[in-house]
PDB file of C-alpha atoms in Angstrom:
ATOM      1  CA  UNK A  38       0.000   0.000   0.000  1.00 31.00           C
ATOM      2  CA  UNK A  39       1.472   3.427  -0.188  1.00 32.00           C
ATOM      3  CA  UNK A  40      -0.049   7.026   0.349  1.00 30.00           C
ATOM      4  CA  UNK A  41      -2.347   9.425  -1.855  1.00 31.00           C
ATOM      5  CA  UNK A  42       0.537  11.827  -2.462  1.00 31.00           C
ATOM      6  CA  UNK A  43       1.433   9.577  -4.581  1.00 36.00           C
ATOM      7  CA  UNK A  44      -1.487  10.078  -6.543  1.00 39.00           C
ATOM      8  CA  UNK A  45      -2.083  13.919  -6.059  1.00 36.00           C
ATOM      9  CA  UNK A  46      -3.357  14.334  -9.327  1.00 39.00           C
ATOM     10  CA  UNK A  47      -5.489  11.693  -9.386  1.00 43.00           C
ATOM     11  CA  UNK A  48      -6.675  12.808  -5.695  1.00 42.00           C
ATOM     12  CA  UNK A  49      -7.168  16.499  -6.202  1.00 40.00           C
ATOM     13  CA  UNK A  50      -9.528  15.466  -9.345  1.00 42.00           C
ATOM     14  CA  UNK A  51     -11.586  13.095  -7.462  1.00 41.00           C
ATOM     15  CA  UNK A  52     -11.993  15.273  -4.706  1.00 43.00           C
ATOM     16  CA  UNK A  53     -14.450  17.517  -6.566  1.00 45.00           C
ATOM     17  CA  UNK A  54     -17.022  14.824  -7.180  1.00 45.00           C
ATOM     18  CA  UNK A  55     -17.855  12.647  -3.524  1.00 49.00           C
ATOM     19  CA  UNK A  56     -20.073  10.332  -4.761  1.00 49.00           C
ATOM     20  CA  UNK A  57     -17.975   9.811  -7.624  1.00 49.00           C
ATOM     21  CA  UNK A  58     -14.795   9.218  -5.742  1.00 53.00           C
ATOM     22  CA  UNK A  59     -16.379   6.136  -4.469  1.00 55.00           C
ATOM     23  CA  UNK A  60     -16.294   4.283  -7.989  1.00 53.00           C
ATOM     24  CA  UNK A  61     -13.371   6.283  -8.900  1.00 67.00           C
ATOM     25  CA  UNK A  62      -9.830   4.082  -8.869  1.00 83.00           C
ATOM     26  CA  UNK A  63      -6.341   4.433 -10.608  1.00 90.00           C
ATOM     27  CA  UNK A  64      -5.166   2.040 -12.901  1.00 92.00           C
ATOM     28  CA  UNK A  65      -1.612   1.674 -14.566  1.00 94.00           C
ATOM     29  CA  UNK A  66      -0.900  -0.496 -17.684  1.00 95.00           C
ATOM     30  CA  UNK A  67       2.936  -2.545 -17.626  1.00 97.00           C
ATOM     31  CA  UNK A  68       3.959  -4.692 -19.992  1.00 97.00           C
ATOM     32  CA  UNK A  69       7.004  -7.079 -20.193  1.00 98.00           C
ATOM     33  CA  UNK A  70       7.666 -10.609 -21.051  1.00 97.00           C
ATOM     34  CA  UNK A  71       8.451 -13.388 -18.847  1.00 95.00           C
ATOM     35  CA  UNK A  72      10.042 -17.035 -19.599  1.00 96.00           C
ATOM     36  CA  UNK A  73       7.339 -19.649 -18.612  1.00 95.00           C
ATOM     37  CA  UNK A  74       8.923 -23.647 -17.541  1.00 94.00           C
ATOM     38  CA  UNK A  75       6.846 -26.325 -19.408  1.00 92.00           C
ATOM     39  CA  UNK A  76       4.937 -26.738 -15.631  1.00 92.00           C
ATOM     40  CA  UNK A  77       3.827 -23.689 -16.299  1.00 93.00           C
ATOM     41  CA  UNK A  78       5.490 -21.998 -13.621  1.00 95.00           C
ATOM     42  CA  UNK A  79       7.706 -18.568 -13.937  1.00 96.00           C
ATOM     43  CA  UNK A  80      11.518 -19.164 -14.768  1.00 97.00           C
ATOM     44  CA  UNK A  81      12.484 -15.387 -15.173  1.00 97.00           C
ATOM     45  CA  UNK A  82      10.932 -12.009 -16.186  1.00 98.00           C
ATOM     46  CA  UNK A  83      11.562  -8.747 -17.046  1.00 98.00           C
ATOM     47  CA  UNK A  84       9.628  -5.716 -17.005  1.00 98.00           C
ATOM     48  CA  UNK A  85       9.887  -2.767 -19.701  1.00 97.00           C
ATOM     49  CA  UNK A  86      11.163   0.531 -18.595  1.00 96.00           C
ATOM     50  CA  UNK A  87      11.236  -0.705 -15.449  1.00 96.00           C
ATOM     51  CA  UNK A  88      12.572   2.659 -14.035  1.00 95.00           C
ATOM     52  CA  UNK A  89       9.867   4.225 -15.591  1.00 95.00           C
ATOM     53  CA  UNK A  90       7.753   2.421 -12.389  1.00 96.00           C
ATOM     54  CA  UNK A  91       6.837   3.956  -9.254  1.00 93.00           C
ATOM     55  CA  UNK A  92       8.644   2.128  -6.622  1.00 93.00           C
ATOM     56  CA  UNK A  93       5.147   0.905  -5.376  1.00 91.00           C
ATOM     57  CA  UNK A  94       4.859  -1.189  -8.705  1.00 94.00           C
ATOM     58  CA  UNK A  95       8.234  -2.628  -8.823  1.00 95.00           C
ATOM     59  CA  UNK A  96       7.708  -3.857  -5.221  1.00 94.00           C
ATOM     60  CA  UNK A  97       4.138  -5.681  -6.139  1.00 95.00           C
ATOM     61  CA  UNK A  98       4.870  -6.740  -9.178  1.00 96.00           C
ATOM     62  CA  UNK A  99       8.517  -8.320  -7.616  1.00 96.00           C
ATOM     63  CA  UNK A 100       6.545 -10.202  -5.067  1.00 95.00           C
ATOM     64  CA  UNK A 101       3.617 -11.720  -7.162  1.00 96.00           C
ATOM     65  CA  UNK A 102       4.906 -12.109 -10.632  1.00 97.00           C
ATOM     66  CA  UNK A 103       7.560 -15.068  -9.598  1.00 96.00           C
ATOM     67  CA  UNK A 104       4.935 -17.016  -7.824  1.00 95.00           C
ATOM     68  CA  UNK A 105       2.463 -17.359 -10.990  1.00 96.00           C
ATOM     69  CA  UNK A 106       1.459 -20.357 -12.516  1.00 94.00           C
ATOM     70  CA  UNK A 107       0.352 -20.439 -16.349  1.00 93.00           C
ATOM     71  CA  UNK A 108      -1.632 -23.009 -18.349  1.00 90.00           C
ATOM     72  CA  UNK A 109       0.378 -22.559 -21.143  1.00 84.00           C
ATOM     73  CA  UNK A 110       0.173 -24.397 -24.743  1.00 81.00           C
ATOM     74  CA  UNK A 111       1.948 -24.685 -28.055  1.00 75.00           C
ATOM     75  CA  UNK A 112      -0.524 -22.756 -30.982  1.00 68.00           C
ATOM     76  CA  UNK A 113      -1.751 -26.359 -32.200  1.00 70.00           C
ATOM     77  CA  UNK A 114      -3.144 -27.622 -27.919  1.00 73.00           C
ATOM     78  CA  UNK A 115      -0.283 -29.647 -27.097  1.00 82.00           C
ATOM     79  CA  UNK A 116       1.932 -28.933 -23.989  1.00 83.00           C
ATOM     80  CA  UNK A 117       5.293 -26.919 -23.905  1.00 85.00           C
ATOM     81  CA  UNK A 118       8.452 -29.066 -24.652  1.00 87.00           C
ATOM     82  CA  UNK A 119      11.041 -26.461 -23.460  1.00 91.00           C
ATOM     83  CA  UNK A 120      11.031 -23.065 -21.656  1.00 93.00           C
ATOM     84  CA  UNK A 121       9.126 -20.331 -23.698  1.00 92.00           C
ATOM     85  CA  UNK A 122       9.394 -16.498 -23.672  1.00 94.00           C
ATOM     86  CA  UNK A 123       5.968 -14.603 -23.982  1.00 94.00           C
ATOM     87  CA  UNK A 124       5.115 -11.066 -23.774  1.00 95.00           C
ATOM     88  CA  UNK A 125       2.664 -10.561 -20.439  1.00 96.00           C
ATOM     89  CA  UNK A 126       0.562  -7.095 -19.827  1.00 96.00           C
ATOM     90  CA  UNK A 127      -0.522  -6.890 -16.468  1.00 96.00           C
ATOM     91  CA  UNK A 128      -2.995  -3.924 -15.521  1.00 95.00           C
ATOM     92  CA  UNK A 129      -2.326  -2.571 -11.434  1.00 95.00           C
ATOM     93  CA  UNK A 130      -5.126  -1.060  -9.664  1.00 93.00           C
ATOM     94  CA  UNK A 131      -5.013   1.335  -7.074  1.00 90.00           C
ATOM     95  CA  UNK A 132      -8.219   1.363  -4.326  1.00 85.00           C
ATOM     96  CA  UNK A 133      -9.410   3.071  -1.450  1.00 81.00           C
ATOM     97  CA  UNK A 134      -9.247   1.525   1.564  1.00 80.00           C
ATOM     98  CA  UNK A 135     -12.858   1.520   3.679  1.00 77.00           C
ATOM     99  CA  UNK A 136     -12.467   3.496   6.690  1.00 74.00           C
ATOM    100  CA  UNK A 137      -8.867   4.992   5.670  1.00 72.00           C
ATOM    101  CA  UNK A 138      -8.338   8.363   4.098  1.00 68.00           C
ATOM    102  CA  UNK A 139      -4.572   8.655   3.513  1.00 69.00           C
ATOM    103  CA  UNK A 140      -3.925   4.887   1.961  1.00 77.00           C
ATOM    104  CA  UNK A 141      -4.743   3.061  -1.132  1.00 80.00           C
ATOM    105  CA  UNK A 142      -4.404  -0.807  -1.403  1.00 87.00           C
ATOM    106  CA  UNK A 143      -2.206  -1.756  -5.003  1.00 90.00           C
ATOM    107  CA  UNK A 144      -2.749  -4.814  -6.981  1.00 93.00           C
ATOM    108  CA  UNK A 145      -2.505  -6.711  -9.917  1.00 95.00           C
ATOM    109  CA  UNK A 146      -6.436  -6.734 -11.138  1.00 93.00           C
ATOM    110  CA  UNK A 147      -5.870  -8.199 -15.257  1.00 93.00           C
ATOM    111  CA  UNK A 148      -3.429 -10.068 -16.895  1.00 95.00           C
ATOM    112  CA  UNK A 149      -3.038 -10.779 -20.921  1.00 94.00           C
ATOM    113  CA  UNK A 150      -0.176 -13.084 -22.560  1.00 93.00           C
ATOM    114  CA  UNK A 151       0.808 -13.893 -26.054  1.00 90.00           C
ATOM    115  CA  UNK A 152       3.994 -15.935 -27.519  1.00 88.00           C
ATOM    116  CA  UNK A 153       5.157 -13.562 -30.596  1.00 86.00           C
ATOM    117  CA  UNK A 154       6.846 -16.566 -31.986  1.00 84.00           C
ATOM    118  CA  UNK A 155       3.533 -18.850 -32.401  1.00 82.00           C
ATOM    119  CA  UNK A 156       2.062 -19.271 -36.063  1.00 81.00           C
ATOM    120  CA  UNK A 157      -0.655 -16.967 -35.520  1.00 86.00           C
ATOM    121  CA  UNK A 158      -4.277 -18.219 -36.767  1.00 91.00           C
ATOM    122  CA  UNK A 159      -5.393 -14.409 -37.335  1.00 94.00           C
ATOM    123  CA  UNK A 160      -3.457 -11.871 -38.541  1.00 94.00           C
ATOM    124  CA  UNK A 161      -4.774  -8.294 -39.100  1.00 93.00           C
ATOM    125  CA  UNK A 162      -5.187  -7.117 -42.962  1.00 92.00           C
ATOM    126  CA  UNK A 163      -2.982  -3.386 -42.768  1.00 89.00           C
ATOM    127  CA  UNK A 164      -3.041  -1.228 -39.977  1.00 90.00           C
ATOM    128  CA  UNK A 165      -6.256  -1.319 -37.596  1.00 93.00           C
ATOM    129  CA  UNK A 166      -7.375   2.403 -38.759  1.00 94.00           C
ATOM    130  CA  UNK A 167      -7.860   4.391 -35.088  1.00 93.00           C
ATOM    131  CA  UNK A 168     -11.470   6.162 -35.124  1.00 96.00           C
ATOM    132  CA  UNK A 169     -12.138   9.943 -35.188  1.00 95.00           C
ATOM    133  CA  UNK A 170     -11.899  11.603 -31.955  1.00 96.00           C
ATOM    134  CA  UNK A 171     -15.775  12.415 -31.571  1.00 97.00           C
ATOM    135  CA  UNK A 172     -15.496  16.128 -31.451  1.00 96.00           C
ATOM    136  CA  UNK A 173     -17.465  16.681 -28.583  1.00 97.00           C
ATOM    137  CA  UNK A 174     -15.668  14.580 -26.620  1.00 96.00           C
ATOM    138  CA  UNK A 175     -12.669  16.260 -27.516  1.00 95.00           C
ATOM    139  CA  UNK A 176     -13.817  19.657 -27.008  1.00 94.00           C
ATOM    140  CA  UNK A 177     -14.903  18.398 -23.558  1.00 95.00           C
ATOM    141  CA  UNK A 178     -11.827  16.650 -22.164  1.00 94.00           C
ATOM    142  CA  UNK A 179     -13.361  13.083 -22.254  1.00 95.00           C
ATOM    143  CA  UNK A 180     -10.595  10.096 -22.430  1.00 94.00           C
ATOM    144  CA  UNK A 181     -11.063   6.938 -22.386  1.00 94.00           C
ATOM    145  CA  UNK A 182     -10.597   2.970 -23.512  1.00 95.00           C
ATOM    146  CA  UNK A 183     -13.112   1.218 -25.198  1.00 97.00           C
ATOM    147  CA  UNK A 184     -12.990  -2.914 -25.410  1.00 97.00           C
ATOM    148  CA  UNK A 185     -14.493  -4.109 -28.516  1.00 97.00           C
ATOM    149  CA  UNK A 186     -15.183  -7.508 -29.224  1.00 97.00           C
ATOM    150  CA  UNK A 187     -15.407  -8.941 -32.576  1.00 97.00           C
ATOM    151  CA  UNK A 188     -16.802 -12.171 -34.584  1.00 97.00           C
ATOM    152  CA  UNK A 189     -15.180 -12.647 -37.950  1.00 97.00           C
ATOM    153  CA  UNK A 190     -16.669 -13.959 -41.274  1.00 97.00           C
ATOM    154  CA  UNK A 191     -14.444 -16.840 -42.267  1.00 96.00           C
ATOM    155  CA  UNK A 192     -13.240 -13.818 -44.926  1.00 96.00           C
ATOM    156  CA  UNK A 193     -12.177 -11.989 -42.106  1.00 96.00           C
ATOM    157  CA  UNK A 194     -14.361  -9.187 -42.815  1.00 97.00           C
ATOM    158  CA  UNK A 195     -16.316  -7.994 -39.290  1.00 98.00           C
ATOM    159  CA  UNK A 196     -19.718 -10.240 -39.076  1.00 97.00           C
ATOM    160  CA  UNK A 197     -20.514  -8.691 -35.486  1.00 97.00           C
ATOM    161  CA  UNK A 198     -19.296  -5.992 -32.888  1.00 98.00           C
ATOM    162  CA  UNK A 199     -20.545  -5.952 -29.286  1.00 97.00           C
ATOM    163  CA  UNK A 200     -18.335  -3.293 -26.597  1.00 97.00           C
ATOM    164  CA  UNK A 201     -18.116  -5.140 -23.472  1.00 96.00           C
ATOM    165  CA  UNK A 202     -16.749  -2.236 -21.620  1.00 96.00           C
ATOM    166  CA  UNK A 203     -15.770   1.434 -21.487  1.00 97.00           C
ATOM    167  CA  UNK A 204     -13.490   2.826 -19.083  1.00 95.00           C
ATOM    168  CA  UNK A 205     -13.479   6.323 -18.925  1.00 94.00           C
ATOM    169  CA  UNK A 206     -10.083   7.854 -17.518  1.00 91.00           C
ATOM    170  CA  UNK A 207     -11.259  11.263 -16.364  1.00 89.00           C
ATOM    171  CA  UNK A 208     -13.649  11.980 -13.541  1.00 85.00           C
ATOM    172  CA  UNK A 209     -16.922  13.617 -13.578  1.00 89.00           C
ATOM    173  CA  UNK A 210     -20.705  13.184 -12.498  1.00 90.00           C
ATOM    174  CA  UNK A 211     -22.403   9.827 -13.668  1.00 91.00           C
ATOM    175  CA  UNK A 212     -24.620  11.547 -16.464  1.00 95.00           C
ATOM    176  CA  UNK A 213     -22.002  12.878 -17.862  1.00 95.00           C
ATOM    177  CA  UNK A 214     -19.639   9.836 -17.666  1.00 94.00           C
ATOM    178  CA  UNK A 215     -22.503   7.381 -19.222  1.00 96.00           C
ATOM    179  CA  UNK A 216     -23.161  10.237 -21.999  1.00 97.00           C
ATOM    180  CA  UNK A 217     -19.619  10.209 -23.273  1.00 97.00           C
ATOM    181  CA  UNK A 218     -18.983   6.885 -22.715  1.00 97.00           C
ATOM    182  CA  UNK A 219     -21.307   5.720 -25.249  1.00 98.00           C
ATOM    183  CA  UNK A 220     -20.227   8.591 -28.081  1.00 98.00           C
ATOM    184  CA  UNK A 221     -16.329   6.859 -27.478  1.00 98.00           C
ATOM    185  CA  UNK A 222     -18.029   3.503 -27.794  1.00 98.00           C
ATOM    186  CA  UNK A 223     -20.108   4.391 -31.000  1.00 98.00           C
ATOM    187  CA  UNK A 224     -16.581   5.995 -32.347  1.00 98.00           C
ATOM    188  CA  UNK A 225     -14.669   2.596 -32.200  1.00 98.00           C
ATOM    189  CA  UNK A 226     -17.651   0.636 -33.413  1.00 98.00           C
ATOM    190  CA  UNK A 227     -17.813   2.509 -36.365  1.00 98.00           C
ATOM    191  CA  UNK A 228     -13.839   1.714 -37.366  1.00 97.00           C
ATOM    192  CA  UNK A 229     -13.773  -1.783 -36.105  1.00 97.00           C
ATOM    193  CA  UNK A 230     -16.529  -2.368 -38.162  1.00 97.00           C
ATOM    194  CA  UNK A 231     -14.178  -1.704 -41.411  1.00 97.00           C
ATOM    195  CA  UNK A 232     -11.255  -3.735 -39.899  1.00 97.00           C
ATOM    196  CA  UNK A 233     -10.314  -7.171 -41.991  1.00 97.00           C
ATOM    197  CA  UNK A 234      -8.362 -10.202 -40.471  1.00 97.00           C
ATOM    198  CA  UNK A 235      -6.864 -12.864 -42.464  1.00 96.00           C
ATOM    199  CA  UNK A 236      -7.922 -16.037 -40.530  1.00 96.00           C
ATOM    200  CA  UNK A 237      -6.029 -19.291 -41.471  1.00 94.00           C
ATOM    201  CA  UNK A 238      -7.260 -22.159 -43.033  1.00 94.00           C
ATOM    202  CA  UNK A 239      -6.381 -24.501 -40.172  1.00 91.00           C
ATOM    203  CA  UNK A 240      -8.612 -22.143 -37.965  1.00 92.00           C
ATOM    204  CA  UNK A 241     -11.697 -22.369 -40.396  1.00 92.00           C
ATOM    205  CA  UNK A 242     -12.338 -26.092 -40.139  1.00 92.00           C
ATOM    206  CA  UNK A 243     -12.815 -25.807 -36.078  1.00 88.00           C
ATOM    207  CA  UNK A 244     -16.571 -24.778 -35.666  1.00 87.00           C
ATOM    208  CA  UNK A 245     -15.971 -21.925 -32.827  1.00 88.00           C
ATOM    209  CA  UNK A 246     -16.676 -18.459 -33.612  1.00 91.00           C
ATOM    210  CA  UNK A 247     -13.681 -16.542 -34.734  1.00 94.00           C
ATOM    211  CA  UNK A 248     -13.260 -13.754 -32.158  1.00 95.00           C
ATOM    212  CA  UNK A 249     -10.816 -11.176 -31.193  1.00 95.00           C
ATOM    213  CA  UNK A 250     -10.561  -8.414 -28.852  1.00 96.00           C
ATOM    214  CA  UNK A 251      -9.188  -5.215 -29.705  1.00 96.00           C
ATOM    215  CA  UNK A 252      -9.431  -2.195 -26.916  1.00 96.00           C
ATOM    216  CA  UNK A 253      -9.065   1.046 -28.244  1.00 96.00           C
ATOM    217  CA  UNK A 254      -7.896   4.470 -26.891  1.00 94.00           C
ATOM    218  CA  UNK A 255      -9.338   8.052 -26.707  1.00 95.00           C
ATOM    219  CA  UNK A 256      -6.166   9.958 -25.281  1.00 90.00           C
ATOM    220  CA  UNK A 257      -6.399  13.982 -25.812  1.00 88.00           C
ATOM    221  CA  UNK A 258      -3.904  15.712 -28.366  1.00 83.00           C
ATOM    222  CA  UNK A 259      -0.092  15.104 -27.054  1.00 80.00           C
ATOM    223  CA  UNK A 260      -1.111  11.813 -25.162  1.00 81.00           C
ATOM    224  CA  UNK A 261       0.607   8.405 -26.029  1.00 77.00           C
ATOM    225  CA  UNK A 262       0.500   5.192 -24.552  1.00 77.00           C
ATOM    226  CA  UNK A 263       4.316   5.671 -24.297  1.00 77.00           C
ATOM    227  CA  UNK A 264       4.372   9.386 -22.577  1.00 79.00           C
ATOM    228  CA  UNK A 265       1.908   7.773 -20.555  1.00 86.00           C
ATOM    229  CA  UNK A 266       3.294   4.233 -19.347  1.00 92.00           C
ATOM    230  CA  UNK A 267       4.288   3.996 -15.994  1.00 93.00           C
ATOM    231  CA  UNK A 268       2.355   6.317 -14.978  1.00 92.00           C
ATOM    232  CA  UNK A 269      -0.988   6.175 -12.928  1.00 91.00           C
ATOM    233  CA  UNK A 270      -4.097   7.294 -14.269  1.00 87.00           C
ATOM    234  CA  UNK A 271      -7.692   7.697 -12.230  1.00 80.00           C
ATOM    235  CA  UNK A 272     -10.327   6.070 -14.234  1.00 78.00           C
ATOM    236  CA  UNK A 273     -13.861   5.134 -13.461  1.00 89.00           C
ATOM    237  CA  UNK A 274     -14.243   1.425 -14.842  1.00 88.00           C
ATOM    238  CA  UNK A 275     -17.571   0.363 -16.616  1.00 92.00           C
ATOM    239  CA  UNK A 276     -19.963  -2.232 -16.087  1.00 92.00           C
ATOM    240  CA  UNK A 277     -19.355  -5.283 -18.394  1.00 93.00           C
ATOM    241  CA  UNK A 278     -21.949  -5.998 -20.902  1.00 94.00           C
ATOM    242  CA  UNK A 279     -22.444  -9.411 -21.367  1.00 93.00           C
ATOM    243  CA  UNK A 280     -21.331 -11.017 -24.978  1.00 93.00           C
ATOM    244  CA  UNK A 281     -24.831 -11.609 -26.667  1.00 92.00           C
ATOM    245  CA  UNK A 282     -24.128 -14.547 -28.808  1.00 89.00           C
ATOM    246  CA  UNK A 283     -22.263 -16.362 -25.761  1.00 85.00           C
ATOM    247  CA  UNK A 284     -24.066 -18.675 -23.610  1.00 75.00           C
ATOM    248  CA  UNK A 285     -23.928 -17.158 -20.380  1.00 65.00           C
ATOM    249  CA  UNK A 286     -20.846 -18.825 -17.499  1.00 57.00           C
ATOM    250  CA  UNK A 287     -22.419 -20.768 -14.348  1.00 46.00           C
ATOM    251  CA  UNK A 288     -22.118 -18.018 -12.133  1.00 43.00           C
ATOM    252  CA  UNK A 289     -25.055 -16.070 -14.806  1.00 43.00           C
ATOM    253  CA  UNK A 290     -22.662 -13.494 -16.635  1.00 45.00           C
ATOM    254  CA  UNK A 291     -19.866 -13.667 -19.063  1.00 51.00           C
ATOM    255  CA  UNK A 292     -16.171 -14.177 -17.904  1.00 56.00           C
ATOM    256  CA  UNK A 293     -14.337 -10.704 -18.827  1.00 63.00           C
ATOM    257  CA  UNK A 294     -10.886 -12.751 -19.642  1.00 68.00           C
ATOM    258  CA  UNK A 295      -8.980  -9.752 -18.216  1.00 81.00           C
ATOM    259  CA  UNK A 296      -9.910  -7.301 -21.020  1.00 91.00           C
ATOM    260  CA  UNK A 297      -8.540  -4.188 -18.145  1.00 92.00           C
ATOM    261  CA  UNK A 298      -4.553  -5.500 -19.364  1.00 94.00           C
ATOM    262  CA  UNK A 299      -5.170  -5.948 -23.355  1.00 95.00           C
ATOM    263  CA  UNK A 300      -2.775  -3.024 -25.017  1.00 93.00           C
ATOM    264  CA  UNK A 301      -4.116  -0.639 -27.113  1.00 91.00           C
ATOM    265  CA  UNK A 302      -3.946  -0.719 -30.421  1.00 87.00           C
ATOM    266  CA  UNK A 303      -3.581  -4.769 -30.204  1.00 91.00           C
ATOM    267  CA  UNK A 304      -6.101  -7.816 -30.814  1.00 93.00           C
ATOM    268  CA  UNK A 305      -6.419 -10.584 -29.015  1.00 92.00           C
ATOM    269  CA  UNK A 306      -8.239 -14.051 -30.270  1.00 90.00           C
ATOM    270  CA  UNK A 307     -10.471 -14.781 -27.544  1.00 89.00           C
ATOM    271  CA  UNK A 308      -8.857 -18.582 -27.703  1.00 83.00           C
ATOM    272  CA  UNK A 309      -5.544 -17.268 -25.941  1.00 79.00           C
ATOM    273  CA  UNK A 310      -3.199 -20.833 -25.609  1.00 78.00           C
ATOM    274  CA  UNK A 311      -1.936 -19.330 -22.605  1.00 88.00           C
ATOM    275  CA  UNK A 312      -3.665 -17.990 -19.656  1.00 89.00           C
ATOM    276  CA  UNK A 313      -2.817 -17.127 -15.639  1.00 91.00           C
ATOM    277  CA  UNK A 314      -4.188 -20.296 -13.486  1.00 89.00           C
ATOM    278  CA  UNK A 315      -6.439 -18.368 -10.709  1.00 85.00           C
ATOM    279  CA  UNK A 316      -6.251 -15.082  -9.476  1.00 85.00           C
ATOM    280  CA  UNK A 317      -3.190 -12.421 -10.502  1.00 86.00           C
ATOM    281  CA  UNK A 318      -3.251 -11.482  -6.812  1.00 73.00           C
ATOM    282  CA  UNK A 319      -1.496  -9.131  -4.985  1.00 62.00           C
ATOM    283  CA  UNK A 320      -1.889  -5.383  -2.193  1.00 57.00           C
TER     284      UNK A 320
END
């Protein structure tokens, strides 16, 4: 855990909006890549721009990250025959502690992995075109990220889109968060919708969906993901819609597959080979 003046930005923002503040938390993207044993357990990792990291990050991330344990598999199902390097995101949260004013409690809330060196079933066709800033949105300060979910046509052409969640990253009164979070969400539905994938043919003859993930940024004028990494950010998260052509898990919803630590600007085939085994943990 470590204090607010840590986040004195994010605090002196928040502090204009009580009932907000409740819902309101700060969230920090890191990416690296970490060696994974055939066992599935953690042989070595390395974060990037690790001194980019507030020393509250390095410290969580050095005490969790060694003890994880993946389910990890080849592109084709069958087990790992030697140690593999992947690339891992990891998204931190930071929360208020009930009944304390001057702490937050840190930890690891998503996780996302890929192996750059596995055939790859779907590639993207060119570059995945951002959308227009809405200019209302711009003109009004409103950032945020926008997870879109898609199902391909075995031409990789975009069949169906469905948003499963919009995080907004600035804070302000509920109306106003809701209004602007669907004009971001309408934005990246209208480019994702003229996005193409090339799917392989060895991924055609299985009978599940084609799907990928791709989250997608609003960041005002000046604002990259690398001017901004390392840094932490107060967001409000959104609630998670439910995939509508998905039957539903056992618990009644939809499993979010830790869409809060996909990178922007990246997809991500909902059929990941490799995946954290139980909770990232962590604070």
């Amino acid at each position: 855990m470590f204090t607010l003046l840590a986040l004195c930005a994010f605090s002196a923002s928040a502090g204009r909006y009580d009932k907000m503040r409740k819902q309101v938390e700060a969230s920090m993207l890191v990416t690296g890549e970490l060696v994974v044993a055939p066992d599935g357990t953690v042989e070595s990792y390395a974060i990037d721009r690790a001194d980019a990291l507030p020393p509250e990050a390095r410290q969580l991330i050095a005490k969790v990250v060694p003890t994880w344990e993946l389910d990890a598999k080849q592109a084709d199902g069958s087990p790992l025959q030697s140690p593999t390097a992947v690339r891992m995101s990891m998204q931190l949260l930071a929360r208020p502690i009930d009944g304390v004013d001057d702490r937050l409690r840190v930890t690891i809330e998503d996780t996302a992995f890929r192996d750059p060196n596995a055939p790859a079933d779907v590639k993207r066709n060119g570059e995945l075109a951002p959308p227009a800033y809405p200019v209302l949105a711009a003109h009004s300060g409103m950032t945020g990220t926008v997870y879109v979910l898609l199902r391909l046509n075995p031409d990789g052409t975009v069949a169906e889109t469905h948003v499963e969640r919009v995080d907004m990253t600035v804070v302000s009164d509920e109306k106003t968060l809701l209004k602007f979070s669907k004009i971001l969400a309408k934005a990246a539905v209208g480019a994702a919708k003229q996005w193409t994938f090339n799917i392989s043919p060895e991924r055609l003859v299985h009978p599940a969906p084609v799907e990928v993930r791709v989250p997608v940024d609003f960041l005002m004028a000046g604002k990259t993901s690398t001017t901004e990494y390392g840094r932490w950010h107060a967001y409000v998260p959104g609630l998670y819609a439910p995939i509508p052509w998905r039957n539903p898990t056992a618990d009644g919803g939809d499993a979010e597959d830790g869409i809060g630590a996909l990178v922007p600007g990246q997809f991500y085939p909902t059929d990941a080979a490799i995946k954290l085994r139980g909770a990232p943990a962590g604070g």
